[in-house]
Amino acid sequence: MDHPVSGRVGVLVPAAGRGERLGTGAAKALCEIAGTPMLVHAVRSLASAASVDTVVVAAPPEDVEAVRAVLGADILVVAGGDSRPESVRCALRVLPAEVDIVLVHDAARPFVPPSVVEAVVAAVRAGHDAVVPVLPVPDTVKRVAADGRVIETLSRADLYAAQTPQGFRRDVLAAAHAKSWTDATDDALLVERLGIPVWTVPGAADAFKVTWPEDLLRAEAVLAATPVADRDA
Ligand code: CTP
Ligand code: MG
């Protein structure tokens, strides 16, 4: 049942992916945008949101020391797992006990605006168990069979793309991850499977995910368009 939550805010940052679609051969989180690792941009964006108290990063196991070195002593870094949900669980295990509101944010979204972080936190504080930032889908979306034939066209009117950070009451996220599911591309899906309502707030174009090589050009462009006074680098 929805009820307001007070307390501290922690962000879990799954950053242990291989970045196979990016195809650089190195960990995607350490791939540089304008000379700074994507993960560092992501953590700075999160830390610039006033509500965020604690950040825990799940790094590729072989890069834990390198990630600690680039992030500094204020950020907890643990080894991640073989799937995104497992990496989230690795970070959840070391989350300080006083944290009541947990956000989960992809390291691959380096430029989430603090206003989106705050909107997610505010919605959880207001009493929603699970909150997802979303953007309307601009294209007409079709389900397509393996042989290339269109199966059906979905109504664009009620389709939204889910971003991160996704925010949860800590007990709700812990219950979702207690199932040890490994097949989800976001955390809200795990909560949906428990039958718990998930709510939305408006996302932002700048919270896009770096997935394909061309997304790195977009990331460089976002950084170049940020006024120097607003950069924290
Ligand atoms: N992630 C993770 N642990 C995994 C897999 C993914 O922490 N075992 C993280 C990624 O580091 C990323 C986020 O989950 O920040 C979203 O995943 P995605 O964009 O799919 O990144 P990758 O899995 O690295 O990329 P790809 O699927 O192209 O290999
Ligand atoms: Mg992946």
Coordinates of C-alpha atoms and ligand atoms in Angstrom, one line a residue:
M1 CA 0.0 0.0 0.0
D2 CA 1.2 3.5 -0.8
H3 CA 2.4 5.6 2.1
P4 CA 4.9 8.4 2.4
V5 CA 8.5 7.5 3.1
S6 CA 11.1 9.7 4.8
G7 CA 14.8 8.8 5.1
R8 CA 18.0 8.7 3.2
V9 CA 18.4 8.2 -0.5
G10 CA 20.9 5.7 -2.0
V11 CA 21.6 5.1 -5.7
L12 CA 22.8 1.7 -7.0
V13 CA 24.7 2.0 -10.3
P14 CA 25.0 -1.2 -12.3
A15 CA 28.2 -0.7 -14.4
A16 CA 29.4 -4.2 -14.9
G17 CA 28.1 -4.7 -18.5
R18 CA 30.4 -5.8 -21.3
G19 CA 29.1 -3.2 -23.8
E20 CA 28.9 -5.7 -26.6
R21 CA 26.7 -3.5 -28.8
L22 CA 29.2 -0.6 -28.3
G23 CA 31.9 -3.0 -29.4
T24 CA 34.9 -1.2 -28.0
G25 CA 36.2 -4.4 -26.3
A26 CA 36.6 -2.6 -23.0
A27 CA 34.0 -2.2 -20.2
K28 CA 31.4 0.3 -21.4
A29 CA 31.3 2.2 -18.1
L30 CA 35.0 3.1 -18.5
C31 CA 34.6 4.2 -22.1
E32 CA 35.5 7.9 -22.2
I33 CA 33.3 10.9 -23.2
A34 CA 35.4 14.0 -23.8
G35 CA 38.3 12.3 -21.9
T36 CA 36.3 11.3 -18.8
P37 CA 34.9 7.7 -18.2
M38 CA 31.1 7.5 -18.8
L39 CA 30.7 6.1 -15.3
V40 CA 32.3 9.2 -13.8
H41 CA 29.9 11.5 -15.7
A42 CA 27.0 9.3 -14.5
V43 CA 28.1 9.5 -10.8
R44 CA 28.7 13.2 -11.0
S45 CA 25.2 13.7 -12.5
L46 CA 23.7 11.7 -9.7
A47 CA 25.7 13.4 -7.0
S48 CA 24.7 16.8 -8.2
A49 CA 21.1 16.0 -7.2
A50 CA 20.7 17.4 -3.7
S51 CA 18.6 14.4 -2.4
V52 CA 21.2 11.8 -3.1
D53 CA 23.1 10.7 0.0
T54 CA 25.0 7.5 -1.0
V55 CA 26.1 6.0 -4.3
V56 CA 27.1 2.3 -4.7
V57 CA 28.7 1.2 -8.0
A58 CA 28.7 -2.4 -9.3
A59 CA 31.8 -2.6 -11.5
P60 CA 33.2 -5.3 -13.8
P61 CA 35.0 -7.7 -11.3
E62 CA 38.4 -7.2 -13.1
D63 CA 38.0 -3.4 -13.0
V64 CA 37.0 -2.8 -9.3
E65 CA 40.3 -1.3 -8.4
A66 CA 40.4 1.0 -11.5
V67 CA 36.9 2.1 -10.8
R68 CA 37.7 2.9 -7.2
A69 CA 40.6 4.9 -8.4
V70 CA 38.6 7.1 -10.8
L71 CA 35.6 7.6 -8.4
G72 CA 37.4 8.4 -5.2
A73 CA 36.8 7.3 -1.6
D74 CA 33.2 8.7 -1.2
I75 CA 31.7 6.1 -3.6
L76 CA 31.3 2.4 -2.6
V77 CA 32.5 0.1 -5.4
V78 CA 31.7 -3.7 -5.5
A79 CA 32.2 -6.3 -8.1
G80 CA 29.0 -6.8 -10.3
G81 CA 27.5 -10.0 -11.6
D82 CA 26.8 -11.8 -14.9
S83 CA 23.5 -10.1 -15.5
R84 CA 22.2 -6.6 -14.8
P85 CA 19.8 -7.8 -12.0
E86 CA 22.7 -9.7 -10.4
S87 CA 24.9 -6.6 -10.5
V88 CA 22.1 -4.6 -8.8
R89 CA 21.9 -7.3 -6.1
C90 CA 25.7 -7.0 -5.5
A91 CA 25.3 -3.3 -4.9
L92 CA 22.2 -3.7 -2.8
R93 CA 24.0 -6.1 -0.4
V94 CA 26.4 -3.3 0.7
L95 CA 23.9 -0.4 0.8
P96 CA 24.0 1.3 4.2
A97 CA 21.2 0.3 6.5
E98 CA 19.9 3.9 7.0
V99 CA 18.9 4.2 3.3
D100 CA 15.1 3.9 2.9
I101 CA 14.7 5.1 -0.7
V102 CA 16.7 3.3 -3.4
L103 CA 17.3 4.5 -6.9
V104 CA 18.9 2.3 -9.6
H105 CA 20.7 4.1 -12.4
D106 CA 22.5 2.7 -15.5
A107 CA 26.1 3.7 -15.7
A108 CA 25.4 3.9 -19.4
R109 CA 23.2 7.0 -18.9
P110 CA 25.9 9.6 -18.2
F111 CA 23.8 12.8 -18.4
V112 CA 20.6 12.3 -16.4
P113 CA 19.5 15.8 -15.3
P114 CA 19.2 16.2 -11.5
S115 CA 15.6 17.4 -12.0
V116 CA 14.7 13.8 -13.1
V117 CA 16.5 12.3 -10.1
E118 CA 14.6 14.7 -7.8
A119 CA 11.2 13.9 -9.5
V120 CA 11.7 10.2 -8.9
V121 CA 12.7 10.7 -5.3
A122 CA 9.8 13.0 -4.7
A123 CA 7.3 10.5 -6.1
V124 CA 8.7 7.7 -3.9
R125 CA 8.6 10.1 -0.9
A126 CA 5.0 11.0 -1.7
G127 CA 4.1 7.3 -1.3
H128 CA 4.6 5.5 -4.6
D129 CA 6.4 2.1 -4.1
A130 CA 8.1 2.1 -7.5
V131 CA 8.7 5.0 -9.9
V132 CA 10.1 5.0 -13.5
P133 CA 11.0 8.0 -15.6
V134 CA 9.5 7.6 -19.1
L135 CA 9.5 9.3 -22.5
P136 CA 6.8 8.8 -25.2
V137 CA 7.9 6.6 -28.0
P138 CA 8.2 8.7 -31.2
D139 CA 8.1 5.9 -33.8
T140 CA 5.3 3.5 -34.7
V141 CA 6.3 0.3 -33.0
K142 CA 5.8 -3.1 -34.6
R143 CA 6.3 -6.7 -33.4
V144 CA 8.3 -8.5 -36.1
A145 CA 8.9 -12.3 -36.5
A146 CA 12.4 -13.8 -36.8
D147 CA 11.8 -14.1 -40.6
G148 CA 11.1 -10.4 -40.9
R149 CA 7.3 -10.5 -41.2
V150 CA 5.3 -7.9 -39.2
I151 CA 3.1 -9.6 -36.6
E152 CA 1.3 -6.6 -35.3
T153 CA 1.5 -2.8 -34.9
L154 CA 1.2 -1.5 -31.4
S155 CA -0.7 1.7 -30.6
R156 CA 1.8 4.4 -30.1
A157 CA -0.5 6.4 -27.9
D158 CA 0.2 4.4 -24.8
L159 CA 3.8 3.4 -25.4
Y160 CA 6.6 4.9 -23.4
A161 CA 10.4 4.1 -23.2
A162 CA 11.6 3.5 -19.6
Q163 CA 14.7 5.3 -18.4
T164 CA 16.6 5.4 -15.2
P165 CA 17.0 6.3 -12.4
Q166 CA 14.1 4.1 -11.2
G167 CA 13.2 4.7 -7.6
F168 CA 11.8 2.3 -5.0
R169 CA 11.0 1.9 -1.4
R170 CA 13.9 -0.2 -0.2
D171 CA 11.7 -3.0 1.1
V172 CA 9.9 -3.3 -2.3
L173 CA 13.2 -3.4 -4.3
A174 CA 14.6 -6.0 -1.9
A175 CA 11.5 -8.1 -2.2
A176 CA 11.7 -8.0 -6.0
H177 CA 15.4 -9.0 -6.0
A178 CA 14.8 -11.7 -3.4
K179 CA 13.4 -13.8 -6.3
S180 CA 16.9 -13.9 -7.9
W181 CA 15.5 -13.3 -11.3
T182 CA 18.3 -12.7 -13.9
D183 CA 16.4 -11.9 -17.1
A184 CA 15.1 -8.3 -16.6
T185 CA 16.5 -5.3 -18.4
D186 CA 15.2 -3.0 -15.7
D187 CA 14.2 -3.2 -12.0
A188 CA 10.6 -2.0 -12.5
L189 CA 9.8 -5.2 -14.3
L190 CA 10.8 -7.3 -11.3
V191 CA 8.4 -5.2 -9.1
E192 CA 5.7 -5.6 -11.8
R193 CA 6.1 -9.3 -11.5
L194 CA 5.3 -9.1 -7.8
G195 CA 2.0 -7.4 -8.8
I196 CA 3.0 -4.1 -7.1
P197 CA 2.0 -1.0 -9.1
V198 CA 4.8 1.0 -10.8
W199 CA 4.2 4.7 -11.5
T200 CA 5.8 7.1 -14.0
V201 CA 7.3 10.6 -14.0
P202 CA 8.5 12.4 -17.1
G203 CA 12.0 11.4 -18.2
A204 CA 14.4 13.6 -20.2
A205 CA 16.1 13.3 -23.6
D206 CA 19.5 13.8 -21.9
A207 CA 18.9 10.7 -19.9
F208 CA 19.4 8.6 -23.0
K209 CA 21.4 5.3 -22.8
V210 CA 24.7 4.9 -24.6
T211 CA 24.2 1.6 -26.4
W212 CA 25.5 1.9 -30.0
P213 CA 28.7 3.6 -31.2
E214 CA 26.7 6.6 -32.6
D215 CA 25.4 7.2 -29.1
L216 CA 29.0 8.3 -28.1
L217 CA 28.8 11.2 -30.6
R218 CA 25.4 12.2 -29.1
A219 CA 27.0 12.1 -25.6
E220 CA 29.9 14.3 -26.8
A221 CA 27.3 16.7 -28.3
V222 CA 25.4 16.9 -25.0
L223 CA 28.5 17.7 -23.1
A224 CA 29.6 20.3 -25.7
A225 CA 26.2 22.0 -25.4
T226 CA 26.4 22.2 -21.6
P227 CA 27.4 25.8 -20.5
V228 CA 30.9 25.7 -18.9
A229 CA 29.4 27.2 -15.7
D230 CA 27.1 24.2 -15.4
R231 CA 29.8 21.6 -15.7
D232 CA 31.1 20.0 -12.6
A233 CA 34.1 18.6 -14.2
Ligands
CTP1 N1 25.0 -4.1 -16.4 C1 25.6 -4.6 -15.3 N2 26.0 -5.9 -15.2 C2 25.7 -6.8 -16.2 C3 25.1 -6.3 -17.4 C4 24.8 -4.9 -17.5 O1 25.9 -3.9 -14.3 N3 26.1 -8.1 -16.1 C5 24.8 -2.7 -16.5 C6 25.6 -2.0 -17.6 O2 26.9 -1.7 -17.2 C7 24.8 -0.7 -17.9 C8 23.3 -1.2 -17.5 O3 23.4 -2.4 -16.8 O4 25.1 0.4 -17.1 C9 22.4 -1.3 -18.8 O5 22.9 -2.3 -19.6 P1 23.3 -2.2 -21.1 O6 23.1 -0.9 -21.6 O7 22.7 -3.4 -21.8 O8 24.9 -2.4 -21.0 P2 25.8 -3.6 -21.4 O9 25.2 -4.9 -21.0 O10 27.2 -3.3 -21.0 O11 25.8 -3.5 -23.0 P3 25.5 -4.7 -24.1 O12 24.1 -5.2 -23.7 O13 25.5 -4.0 -25.4 O14 26.5 -5.7 -23.9
MG2 MG 23.3 -5.5 -21.7

